[in-house]
Tab-separated table of C-alpha atoms and ligand atoms in Angstrom:
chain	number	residue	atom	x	y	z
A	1	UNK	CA	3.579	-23.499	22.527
A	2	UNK	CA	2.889	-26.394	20.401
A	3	UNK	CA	6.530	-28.007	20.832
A	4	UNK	CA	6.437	-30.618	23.532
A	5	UNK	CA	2.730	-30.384	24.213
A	6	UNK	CA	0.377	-33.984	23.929
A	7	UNK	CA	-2.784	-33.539	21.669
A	8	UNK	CA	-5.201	-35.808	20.617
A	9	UNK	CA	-6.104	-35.564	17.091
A	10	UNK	CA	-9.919	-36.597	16.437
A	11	UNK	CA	-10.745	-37.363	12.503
A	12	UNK	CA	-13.939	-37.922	11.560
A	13	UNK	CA	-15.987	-39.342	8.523
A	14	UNK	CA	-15.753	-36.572	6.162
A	15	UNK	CA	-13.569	-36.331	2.597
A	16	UNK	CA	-11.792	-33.055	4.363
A	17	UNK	CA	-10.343	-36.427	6.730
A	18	UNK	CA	-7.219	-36.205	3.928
A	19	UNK	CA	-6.421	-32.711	4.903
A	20	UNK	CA	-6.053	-33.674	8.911
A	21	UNK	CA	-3.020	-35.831	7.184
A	22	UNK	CA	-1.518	-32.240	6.116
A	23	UNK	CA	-2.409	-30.755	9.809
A	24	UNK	CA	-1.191	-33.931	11.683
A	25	UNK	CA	2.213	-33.732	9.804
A	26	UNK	CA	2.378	-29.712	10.422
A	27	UNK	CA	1.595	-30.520	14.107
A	28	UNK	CA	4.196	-32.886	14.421
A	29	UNK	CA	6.740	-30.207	12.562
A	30	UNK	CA	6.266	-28.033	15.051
A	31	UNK	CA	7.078	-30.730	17.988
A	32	UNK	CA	3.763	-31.848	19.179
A	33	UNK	CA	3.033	-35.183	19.934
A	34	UNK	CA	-0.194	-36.089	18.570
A	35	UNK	CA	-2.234	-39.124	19.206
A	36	UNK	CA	-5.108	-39.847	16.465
A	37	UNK	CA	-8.180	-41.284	16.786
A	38	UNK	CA	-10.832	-41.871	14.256
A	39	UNK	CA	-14.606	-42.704	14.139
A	40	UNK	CA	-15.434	-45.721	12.293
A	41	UNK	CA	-16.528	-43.580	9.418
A	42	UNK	CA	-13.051	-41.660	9.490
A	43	UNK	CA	-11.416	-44.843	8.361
A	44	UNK	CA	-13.239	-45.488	5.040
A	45	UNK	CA	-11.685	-42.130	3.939
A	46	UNK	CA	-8.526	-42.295	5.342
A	47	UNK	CA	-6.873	-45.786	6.564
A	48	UNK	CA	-4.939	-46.268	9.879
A	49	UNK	CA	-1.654	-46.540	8.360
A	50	UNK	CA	-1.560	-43.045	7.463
A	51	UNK	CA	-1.968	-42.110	11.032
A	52	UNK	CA	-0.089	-44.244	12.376
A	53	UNK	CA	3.293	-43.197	9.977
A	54	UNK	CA	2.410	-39.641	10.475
A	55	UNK	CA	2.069	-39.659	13.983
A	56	UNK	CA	4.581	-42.721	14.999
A	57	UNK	CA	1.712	-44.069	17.554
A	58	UNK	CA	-1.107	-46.235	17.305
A	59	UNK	CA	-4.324	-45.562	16.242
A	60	UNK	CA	-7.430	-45.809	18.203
A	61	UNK	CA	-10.886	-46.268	16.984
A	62	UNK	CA	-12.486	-48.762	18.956
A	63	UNK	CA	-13.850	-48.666	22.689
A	64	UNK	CA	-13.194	-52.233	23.056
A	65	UNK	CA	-10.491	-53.468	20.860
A	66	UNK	CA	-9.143	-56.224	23.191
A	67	UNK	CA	-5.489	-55.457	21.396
A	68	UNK	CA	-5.658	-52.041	22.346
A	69	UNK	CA	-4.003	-51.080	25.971
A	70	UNK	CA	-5.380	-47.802	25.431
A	71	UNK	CA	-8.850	-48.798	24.440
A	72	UNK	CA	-10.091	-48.664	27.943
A	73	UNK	CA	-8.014	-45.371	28.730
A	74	UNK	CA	-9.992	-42.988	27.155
A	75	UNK	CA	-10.476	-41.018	30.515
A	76	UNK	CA	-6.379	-41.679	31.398
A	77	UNK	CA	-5.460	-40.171	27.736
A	78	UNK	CA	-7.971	-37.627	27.869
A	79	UNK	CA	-6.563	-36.539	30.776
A	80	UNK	CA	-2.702	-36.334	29.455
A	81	UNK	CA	-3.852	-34.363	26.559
A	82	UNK	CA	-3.257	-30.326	26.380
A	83	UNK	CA	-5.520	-30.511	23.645
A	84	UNK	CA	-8.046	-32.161	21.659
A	85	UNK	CA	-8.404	-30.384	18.275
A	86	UNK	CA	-11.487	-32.548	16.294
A	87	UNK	CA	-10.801	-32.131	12.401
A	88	UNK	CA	-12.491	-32.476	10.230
A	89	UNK	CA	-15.670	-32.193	12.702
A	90	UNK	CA	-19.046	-33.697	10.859
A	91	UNK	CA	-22.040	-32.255	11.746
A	92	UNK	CA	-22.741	-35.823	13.483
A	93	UNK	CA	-19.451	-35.340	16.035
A	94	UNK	CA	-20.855	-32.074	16.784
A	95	UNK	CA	-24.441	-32.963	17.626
A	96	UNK	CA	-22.842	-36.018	20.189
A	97	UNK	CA	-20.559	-33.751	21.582
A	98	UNK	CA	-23.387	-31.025	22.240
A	99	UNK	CA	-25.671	-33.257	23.583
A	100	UNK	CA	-22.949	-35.852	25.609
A	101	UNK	CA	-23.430	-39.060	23.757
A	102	UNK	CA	-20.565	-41.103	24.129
A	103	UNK	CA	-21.342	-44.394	21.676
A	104	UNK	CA	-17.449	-44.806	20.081
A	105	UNK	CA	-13.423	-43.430	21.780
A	106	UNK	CA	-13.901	-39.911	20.069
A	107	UNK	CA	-17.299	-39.194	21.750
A	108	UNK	CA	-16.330	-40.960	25.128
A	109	UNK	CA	-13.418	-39.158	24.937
A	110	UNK	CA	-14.766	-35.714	24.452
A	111	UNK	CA	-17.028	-36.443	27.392
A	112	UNK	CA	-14.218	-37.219	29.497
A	113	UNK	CA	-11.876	-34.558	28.130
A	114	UNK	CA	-11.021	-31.408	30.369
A	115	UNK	CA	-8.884	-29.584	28.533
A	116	UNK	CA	-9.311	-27.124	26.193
A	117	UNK	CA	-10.964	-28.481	22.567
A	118	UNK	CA	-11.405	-27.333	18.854
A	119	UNK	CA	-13.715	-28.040	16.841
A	120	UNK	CA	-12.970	-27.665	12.758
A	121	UNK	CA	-15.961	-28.262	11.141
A	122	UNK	CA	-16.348	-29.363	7.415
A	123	UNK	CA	-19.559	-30.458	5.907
A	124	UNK	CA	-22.328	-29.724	3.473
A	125	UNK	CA	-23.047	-26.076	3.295
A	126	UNK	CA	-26.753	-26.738	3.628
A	127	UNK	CA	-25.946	-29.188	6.688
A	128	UNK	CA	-23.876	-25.899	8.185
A	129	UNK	CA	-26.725	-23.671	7.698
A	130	UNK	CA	-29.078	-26.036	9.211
A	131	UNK	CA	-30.915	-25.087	12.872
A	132	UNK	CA	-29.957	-27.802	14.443
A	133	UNK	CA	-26.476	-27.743	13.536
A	134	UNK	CA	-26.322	-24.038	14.559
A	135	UNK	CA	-27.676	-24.700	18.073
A	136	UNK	CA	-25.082	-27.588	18.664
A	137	UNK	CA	-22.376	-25.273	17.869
A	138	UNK	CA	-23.991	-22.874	20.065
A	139	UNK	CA	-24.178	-25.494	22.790
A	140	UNK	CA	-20.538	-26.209	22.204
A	141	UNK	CA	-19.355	-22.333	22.064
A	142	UNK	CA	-21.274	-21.115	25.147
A	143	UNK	CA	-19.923	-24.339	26.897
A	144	UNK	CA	-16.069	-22.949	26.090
A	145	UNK	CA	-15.382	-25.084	23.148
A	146	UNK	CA	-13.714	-23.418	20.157
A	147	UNK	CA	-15.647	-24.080	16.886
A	148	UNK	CA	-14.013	-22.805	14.092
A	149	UNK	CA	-16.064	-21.450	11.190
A	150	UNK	CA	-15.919	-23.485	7.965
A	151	UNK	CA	-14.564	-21.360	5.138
A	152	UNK	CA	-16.533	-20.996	1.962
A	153	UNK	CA	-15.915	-21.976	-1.689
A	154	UNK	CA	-16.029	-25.180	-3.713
A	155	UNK	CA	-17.432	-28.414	-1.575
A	156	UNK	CA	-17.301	-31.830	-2.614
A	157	UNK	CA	-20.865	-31.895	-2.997
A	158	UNK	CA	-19.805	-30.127	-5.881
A	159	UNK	CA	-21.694	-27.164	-4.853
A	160	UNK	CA	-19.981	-23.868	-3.745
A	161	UNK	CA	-21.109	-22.358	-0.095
A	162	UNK	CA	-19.848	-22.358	3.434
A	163	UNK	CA	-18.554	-25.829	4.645
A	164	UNK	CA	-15.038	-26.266	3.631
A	165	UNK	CA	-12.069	-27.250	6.431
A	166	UNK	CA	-10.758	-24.157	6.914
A	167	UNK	CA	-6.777	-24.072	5.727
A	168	UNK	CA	-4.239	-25.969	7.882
A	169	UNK	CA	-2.665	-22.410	8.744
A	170	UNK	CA	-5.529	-20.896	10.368
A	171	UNK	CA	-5.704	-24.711	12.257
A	172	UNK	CA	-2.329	-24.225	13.803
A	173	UNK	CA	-3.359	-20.850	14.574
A	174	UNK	CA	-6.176	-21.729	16.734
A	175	UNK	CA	-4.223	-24.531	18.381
A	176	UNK	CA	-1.784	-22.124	19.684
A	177	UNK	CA	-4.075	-19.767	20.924
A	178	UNK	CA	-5.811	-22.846	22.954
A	179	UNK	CA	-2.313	-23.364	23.996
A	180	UNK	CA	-1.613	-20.070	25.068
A	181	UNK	CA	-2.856	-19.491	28.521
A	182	UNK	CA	-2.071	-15.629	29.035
A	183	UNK	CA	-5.232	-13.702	28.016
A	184	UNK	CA	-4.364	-10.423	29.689
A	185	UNK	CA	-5.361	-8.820	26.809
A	186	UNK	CA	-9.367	-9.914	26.894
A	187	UNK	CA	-11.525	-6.865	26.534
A	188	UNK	CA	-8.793	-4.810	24.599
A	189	UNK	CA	-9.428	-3.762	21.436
A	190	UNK	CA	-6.118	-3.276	19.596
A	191	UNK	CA	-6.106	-1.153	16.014
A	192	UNK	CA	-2.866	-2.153	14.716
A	193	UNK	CA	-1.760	-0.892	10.884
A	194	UNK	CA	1.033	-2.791	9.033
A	195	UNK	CA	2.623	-3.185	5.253
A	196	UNK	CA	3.056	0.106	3.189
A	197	UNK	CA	0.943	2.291	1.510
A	198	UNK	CA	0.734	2.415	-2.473
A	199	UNK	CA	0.125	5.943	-4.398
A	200	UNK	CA	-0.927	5.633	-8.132
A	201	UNK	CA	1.412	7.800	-10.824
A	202	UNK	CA	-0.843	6.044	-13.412
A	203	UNK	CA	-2.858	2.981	-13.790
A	204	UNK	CA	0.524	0.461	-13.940
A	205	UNK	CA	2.755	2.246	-11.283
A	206	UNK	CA	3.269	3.267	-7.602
A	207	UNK	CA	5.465	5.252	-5.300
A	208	UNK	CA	5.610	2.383	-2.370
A	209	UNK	CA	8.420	1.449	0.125
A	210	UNK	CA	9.959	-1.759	1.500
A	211	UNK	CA	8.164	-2.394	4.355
A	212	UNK	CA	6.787	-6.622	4.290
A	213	UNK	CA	4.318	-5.910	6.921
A	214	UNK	CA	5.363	-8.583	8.718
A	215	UNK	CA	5.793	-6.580	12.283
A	216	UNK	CA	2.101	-5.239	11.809
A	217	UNK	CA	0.914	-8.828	11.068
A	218	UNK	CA	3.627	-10.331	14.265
A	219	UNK	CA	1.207	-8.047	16.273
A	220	UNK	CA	-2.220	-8.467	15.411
A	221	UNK	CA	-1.212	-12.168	15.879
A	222	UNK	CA	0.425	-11.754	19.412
A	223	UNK	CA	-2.628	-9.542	20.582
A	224	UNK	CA	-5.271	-12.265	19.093
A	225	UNK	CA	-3.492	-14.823	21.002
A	226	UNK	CA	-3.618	-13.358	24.052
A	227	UNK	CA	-6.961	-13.098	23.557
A	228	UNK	CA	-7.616	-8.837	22.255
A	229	UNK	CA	-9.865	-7.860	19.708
A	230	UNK	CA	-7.943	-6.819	17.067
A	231	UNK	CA	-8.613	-4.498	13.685
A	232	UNK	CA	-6.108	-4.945	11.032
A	233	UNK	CA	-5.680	-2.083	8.794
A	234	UNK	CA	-2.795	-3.423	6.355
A	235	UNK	CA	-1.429	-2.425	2.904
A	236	UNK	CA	-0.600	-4.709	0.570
A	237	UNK	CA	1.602	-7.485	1.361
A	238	UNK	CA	2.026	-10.861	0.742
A	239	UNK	CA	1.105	-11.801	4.088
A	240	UNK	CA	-1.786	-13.962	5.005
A	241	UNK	CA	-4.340	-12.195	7.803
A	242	UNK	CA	-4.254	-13.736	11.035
A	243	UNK	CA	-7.320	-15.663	11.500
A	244	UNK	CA	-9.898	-14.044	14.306
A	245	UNK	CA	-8.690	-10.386	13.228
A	246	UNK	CA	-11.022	-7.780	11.315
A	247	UNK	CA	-9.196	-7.371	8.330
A	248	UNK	CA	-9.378	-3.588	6.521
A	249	UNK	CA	-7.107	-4.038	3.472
A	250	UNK	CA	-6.360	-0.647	2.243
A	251	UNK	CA	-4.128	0.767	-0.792
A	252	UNK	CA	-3.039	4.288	-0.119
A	253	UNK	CA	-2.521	6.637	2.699
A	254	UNK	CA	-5.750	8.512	2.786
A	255	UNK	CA	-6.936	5.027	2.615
A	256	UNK	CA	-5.937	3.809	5.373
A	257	UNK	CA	-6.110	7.510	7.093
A	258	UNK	CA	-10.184	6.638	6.457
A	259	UNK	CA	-9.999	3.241	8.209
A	260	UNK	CA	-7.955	4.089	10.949
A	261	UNK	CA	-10.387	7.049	11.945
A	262	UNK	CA	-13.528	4.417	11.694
A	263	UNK	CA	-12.006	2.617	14.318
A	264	UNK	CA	-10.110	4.918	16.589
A	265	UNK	CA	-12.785	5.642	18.568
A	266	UNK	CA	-13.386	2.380	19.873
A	267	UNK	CA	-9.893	1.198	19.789
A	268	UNK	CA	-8.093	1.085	23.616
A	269	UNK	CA	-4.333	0.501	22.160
A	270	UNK	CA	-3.612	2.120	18.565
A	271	UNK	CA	-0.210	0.534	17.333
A	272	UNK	CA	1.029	1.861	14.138
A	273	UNK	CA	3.430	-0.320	12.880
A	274	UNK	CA	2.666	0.715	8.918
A	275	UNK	CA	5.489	2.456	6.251
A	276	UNK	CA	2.951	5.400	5.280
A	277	UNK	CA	4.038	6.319	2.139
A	278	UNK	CA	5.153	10.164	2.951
A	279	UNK	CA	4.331	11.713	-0.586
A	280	UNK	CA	1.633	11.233	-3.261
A	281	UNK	CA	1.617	12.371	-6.956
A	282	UNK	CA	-0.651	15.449	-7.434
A	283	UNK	CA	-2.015	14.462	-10.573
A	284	UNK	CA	-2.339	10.262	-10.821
A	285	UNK	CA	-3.008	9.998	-14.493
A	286	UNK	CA	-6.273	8.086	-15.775
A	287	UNK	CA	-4.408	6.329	-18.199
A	288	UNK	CA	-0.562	4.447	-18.512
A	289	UNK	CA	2.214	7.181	-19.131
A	290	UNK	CA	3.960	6.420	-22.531
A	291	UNK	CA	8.011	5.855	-21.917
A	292	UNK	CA	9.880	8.970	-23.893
A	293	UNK	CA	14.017	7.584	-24.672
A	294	UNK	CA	14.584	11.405	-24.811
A	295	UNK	CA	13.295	13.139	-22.126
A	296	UNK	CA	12.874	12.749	-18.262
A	297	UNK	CA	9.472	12.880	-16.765
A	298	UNK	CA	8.484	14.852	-13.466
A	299	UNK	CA	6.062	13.936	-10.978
A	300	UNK	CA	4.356	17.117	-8.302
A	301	UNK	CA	4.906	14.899	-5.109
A	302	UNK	CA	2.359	16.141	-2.471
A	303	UNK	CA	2.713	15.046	1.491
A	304	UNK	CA	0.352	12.239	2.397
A	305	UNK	CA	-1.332	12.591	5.857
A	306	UNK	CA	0.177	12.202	8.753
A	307	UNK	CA	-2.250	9.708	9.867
A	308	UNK	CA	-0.370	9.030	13.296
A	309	UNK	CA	-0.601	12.839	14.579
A	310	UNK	CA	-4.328	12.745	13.735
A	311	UNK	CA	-5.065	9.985	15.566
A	312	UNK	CA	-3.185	10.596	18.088
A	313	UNK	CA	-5.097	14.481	18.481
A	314	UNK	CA	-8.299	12.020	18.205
A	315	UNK	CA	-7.074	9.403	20.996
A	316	UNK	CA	-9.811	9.281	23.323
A	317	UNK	CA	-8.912	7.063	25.631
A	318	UNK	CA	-6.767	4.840	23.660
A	319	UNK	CA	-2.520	4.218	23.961
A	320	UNK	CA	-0.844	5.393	21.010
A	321	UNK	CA	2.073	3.340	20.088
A	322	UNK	CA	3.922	4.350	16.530
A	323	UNK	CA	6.887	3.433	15.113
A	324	UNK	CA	10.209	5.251	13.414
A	325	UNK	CA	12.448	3.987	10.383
A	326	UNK	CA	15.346	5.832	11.250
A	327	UNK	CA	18.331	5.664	9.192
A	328	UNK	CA	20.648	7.371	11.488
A	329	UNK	CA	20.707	9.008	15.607
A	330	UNK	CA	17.894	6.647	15.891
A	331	UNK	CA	17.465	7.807	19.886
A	332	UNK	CA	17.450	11.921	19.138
A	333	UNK	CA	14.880	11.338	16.410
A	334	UNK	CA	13.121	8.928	17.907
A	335	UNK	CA	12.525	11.339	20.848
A	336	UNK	CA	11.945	14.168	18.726
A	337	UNK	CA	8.884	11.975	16.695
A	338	UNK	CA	7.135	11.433	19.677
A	339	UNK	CA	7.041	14.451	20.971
A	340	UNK	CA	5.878	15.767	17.730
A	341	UNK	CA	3.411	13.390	17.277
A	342	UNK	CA	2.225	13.406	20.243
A	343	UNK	CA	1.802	9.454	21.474
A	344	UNK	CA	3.035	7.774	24.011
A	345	UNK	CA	5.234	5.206	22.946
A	346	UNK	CA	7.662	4.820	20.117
A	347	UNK	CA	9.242	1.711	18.596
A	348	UNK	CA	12.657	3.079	16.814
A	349	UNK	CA	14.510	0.881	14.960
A	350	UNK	CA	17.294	1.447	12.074
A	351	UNK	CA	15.942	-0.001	8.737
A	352	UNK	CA	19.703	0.286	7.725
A	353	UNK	CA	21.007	-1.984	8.993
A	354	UNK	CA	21.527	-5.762	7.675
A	355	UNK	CA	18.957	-8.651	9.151
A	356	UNK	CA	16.293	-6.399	10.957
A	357	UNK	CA	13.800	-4.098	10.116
A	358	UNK	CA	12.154	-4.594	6.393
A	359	UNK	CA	11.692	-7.737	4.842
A	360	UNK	CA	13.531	-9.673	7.750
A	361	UNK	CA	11.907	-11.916	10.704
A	362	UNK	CA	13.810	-10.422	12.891
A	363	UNK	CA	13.713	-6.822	14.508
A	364	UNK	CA	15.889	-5.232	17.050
A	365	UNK	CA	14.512	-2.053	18.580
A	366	UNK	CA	14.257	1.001	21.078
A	367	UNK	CA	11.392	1.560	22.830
A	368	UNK	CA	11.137	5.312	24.008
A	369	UNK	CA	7.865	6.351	25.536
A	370	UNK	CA	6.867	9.905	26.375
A	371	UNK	CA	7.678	9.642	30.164
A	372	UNK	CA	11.634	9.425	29.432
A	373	UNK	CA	11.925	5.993	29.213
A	374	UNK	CA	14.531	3.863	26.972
A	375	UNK	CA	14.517	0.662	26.920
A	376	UNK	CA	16.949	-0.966	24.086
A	377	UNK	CA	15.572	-5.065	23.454
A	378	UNK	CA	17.704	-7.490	21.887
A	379	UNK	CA	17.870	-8.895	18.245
A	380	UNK	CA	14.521	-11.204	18.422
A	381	UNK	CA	12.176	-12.706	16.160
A	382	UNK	CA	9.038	-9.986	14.932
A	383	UNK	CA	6.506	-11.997	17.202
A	384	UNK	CA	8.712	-12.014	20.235
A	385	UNK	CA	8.904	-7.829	19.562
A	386	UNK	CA	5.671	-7.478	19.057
A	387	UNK	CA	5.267	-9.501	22.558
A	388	UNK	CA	7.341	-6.836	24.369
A	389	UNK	CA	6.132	-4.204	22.638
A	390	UNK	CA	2.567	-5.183	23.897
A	391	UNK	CA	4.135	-5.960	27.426
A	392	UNK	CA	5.333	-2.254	27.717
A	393	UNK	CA	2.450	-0.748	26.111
A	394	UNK	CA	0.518	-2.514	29.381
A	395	UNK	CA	2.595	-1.478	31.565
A	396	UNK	CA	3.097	2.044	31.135
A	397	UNK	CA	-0.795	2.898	30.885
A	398	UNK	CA	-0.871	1.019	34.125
A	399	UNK	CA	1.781	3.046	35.427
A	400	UNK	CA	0.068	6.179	34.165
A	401	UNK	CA	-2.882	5.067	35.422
A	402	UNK	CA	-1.986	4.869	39.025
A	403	UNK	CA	-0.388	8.531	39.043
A	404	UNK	CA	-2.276	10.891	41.260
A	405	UNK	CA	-1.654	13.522	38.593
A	406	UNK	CA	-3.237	12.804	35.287
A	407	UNK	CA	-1.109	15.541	33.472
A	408	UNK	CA	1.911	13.889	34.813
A	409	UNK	CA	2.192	10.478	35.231
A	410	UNK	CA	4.686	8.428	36.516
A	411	UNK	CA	8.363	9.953	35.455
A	412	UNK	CA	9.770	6.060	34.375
A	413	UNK	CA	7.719	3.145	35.138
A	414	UNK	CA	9.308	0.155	35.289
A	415	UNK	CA	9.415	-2.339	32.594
B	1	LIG	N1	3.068	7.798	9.789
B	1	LIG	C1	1.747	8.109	9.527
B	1	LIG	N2	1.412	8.842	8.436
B	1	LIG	C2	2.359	9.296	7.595
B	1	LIG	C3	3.716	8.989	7.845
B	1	LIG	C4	4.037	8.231	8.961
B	1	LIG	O1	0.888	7.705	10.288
B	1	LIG	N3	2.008	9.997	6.539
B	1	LIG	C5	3.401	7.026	10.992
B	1	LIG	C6	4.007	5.661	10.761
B	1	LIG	O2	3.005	4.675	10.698
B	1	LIG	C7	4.902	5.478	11.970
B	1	LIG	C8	5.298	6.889	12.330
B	1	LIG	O3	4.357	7.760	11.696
B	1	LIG	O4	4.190	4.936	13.062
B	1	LIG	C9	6.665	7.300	11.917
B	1	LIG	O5	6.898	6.990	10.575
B	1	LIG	P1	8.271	7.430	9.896
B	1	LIG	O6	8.199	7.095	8.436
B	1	LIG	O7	9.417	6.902	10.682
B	1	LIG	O8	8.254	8.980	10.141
B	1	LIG	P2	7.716	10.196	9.373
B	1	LIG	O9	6.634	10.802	10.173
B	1	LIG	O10	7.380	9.830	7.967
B	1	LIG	O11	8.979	11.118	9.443
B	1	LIG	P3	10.357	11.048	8.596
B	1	LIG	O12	10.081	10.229	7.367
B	1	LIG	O13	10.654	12.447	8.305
B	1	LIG	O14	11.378	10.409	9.496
């Protein structure tokens, strides 16, 4: 989304005005072109020749620099842009935005801006906190402005608390979803489990698998974007959470069995994308087991859970999507796994083969649901699966939906 599209970057007079540098150049990366424009207080932190390199335009500040053609286009560029993402945002920007003052470009411009804007706020935690500042981000949110929280830790006040710019990741990550226009997902709330479970032999060691938990994560990020509430139930990976998600980070099986049956019952689309471990050791010892040169050590495995039949048994009303690593006849075991899990759509793929499946960006899959119907997609990037898998998931509740008989819905709805 971001590639090709015009945004106008607004920096205002905070320290966190360095870090907009990182975001500007990440924005750019990603192939949009940005125009900058700074209060007057902006530029005592951060001079115009950093914008201007970073961004390859000119910088504008002033309403009525008489050098500037665009000085007196503030309504003609706030009318190009797709987006106007304001960070850092003081707590000053956000009181003239909420109440319409327009005394510089960035304020004007806000007034006379139509598209969609984000506000990143980084100040004083006690300046966060404050009444006033809360009811102009109110102002702002109920008018359909996007005002990011800050994130907490260390401030430059030198005081720790809640104020900081929040990391140039989850900026990107909000830009897209102001970019992203389908939200046909509003008012779903998506329970999505990713990564593997861990089960303890002893306080140093696991039985785990290979799963990255990067097509649970591709999800949770597709469904936020297209606007879904989304609870992320994840083992332990090395992923970061998307932003906007509840985030459940869980060790084991019977872990994550616990979470997932917190949230089922609310949840209207259950994906399980995670590598459940299958087994746990009986007996996890309290303390490390000592290494013997001379003789061999057994472990009493014991099955984990099956976490996907229970939910499934505990649906409700929700669409149960789960997922098979299949090493071999991926179709006939795939169809055997969800009919003996019971769910309604199945995402096979073979996690033998080179450049899909674990650890890889990439996935290539079969999507069998429990109405008969197959439907191979192409080698594609995780997100771009997890799109499609969402797409289908949609359409065959919709399907099942509009079947006079409950008990049996439409035999193969289309794609
Ligand atoms: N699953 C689960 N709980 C388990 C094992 C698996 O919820 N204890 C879920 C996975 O999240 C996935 C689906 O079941 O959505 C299939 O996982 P997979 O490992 O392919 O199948 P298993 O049920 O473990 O069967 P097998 O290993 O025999 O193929």
């Amino acid at each position: 989304m971001l590639a090709g599209s015009e945004l106008i970057l607004g920096v205002t007079g905070s320290i966190a005005a360095y870090k907009a540098a990182y975001l500007l150049r990440e924005l750019r990366r990603a192939g949009a072109l940005v125009t900058v424009v700074t209060t007057a207080h902006a530029e005592r932190f951060v001079g115009a020749l950093t914008w201007r390199t970073l961004s390859g335009r000119p910088v504008l500040s002033d309403l009525f620099d008489p050098r500037s053609e665009e000085a007196v286009e503030h309504v003609a560029l706030a009318e190009r842009a797709h987006a106007v993402i304001v960070a850092p945002a003081t707590a000053n920007i956000l009181a003239k935005a909420a109440h319409g003052l327009a005394d510089d470009f960035l304020s004007t411009l806000l007034l006379a801006a139509r598209c969609p804007v984000l506000m990143v706020p980084a100040m004083d935690g006690g300046m966060w906190s404050h009444p006033a500042t809360s009811a102009n981000v109110a102002t702002l949110r109920a008018r359909g402005v996007t005002v990011l929280e800050p994130d907490s830790g260390e401030l430059a006040s030198g005081l720790a608390g809640k104020g900081r710019l929040p990391e140039v990741d989850s900026i990107l990550e909000a830009v897209e979803r102001l970019l992203t226009p389908v939200r046909d997902l509003a008012g779903e709330r998506i329970l999505v489990t990713a990564g593997p479970t861990r089960e303890p032999i002893d306080p140093v060691r696991y039985l785990s698998n290979r799963s990255s938990g990067k097509m649970g994560h591709a999800l949770a990020t597709a469904a936020l974007r297209r606007g879904a509430e989304v609870v992320l139930i994840s083992g332990p990976t090395s992923l970061t959470p998307p932003s906007g998600a509840v985030y459940v980070p869980v060790q084991t099986a019977e872990e994550m069995r616990e979470a997932a049956l917190q949230h089922i019952e609310s949840a209207t689309i259950v994906i399980k994308a995670a590598a459940v471990a299958d087994y746990r050791v009986r007996d996890p010892r309290a303390s490390k087991i000592k290494s013997s040169k001379t003789e061999g050590l057994t472990l009493e495995l014991l099955p984990t859970p099956d976490i996907l039949k229970e939910l499934a048994a505990r649906r409700g009303r929700a669409f149960i999507v789960g997922f098979a690593a299949e090493t071999r006849d991926v179709r006939a075991s795939g169809t055997e796994k969800l009919r003996s899990k019971g769910i309604d759509l199945l995402v096979a793929n073979d996690v033998s083969r080179q450049g899909i499946g674990f650890e890889s960006d990439d996935n290539e899959v079969l999507l069998l649901d429990r109405w008969g119907g197959a439907i191979e997609l192409p080698r594609m990037r995780k997100l771009a699966v997890a799109g499609a898998i969402l797409d289908r998931a949609l359409a065959l509740r919709a399907a099942a939906a509009a079947s006079p008989d409950p008990a049996a819905p439409h035999p193969r709805p289309l794609p």
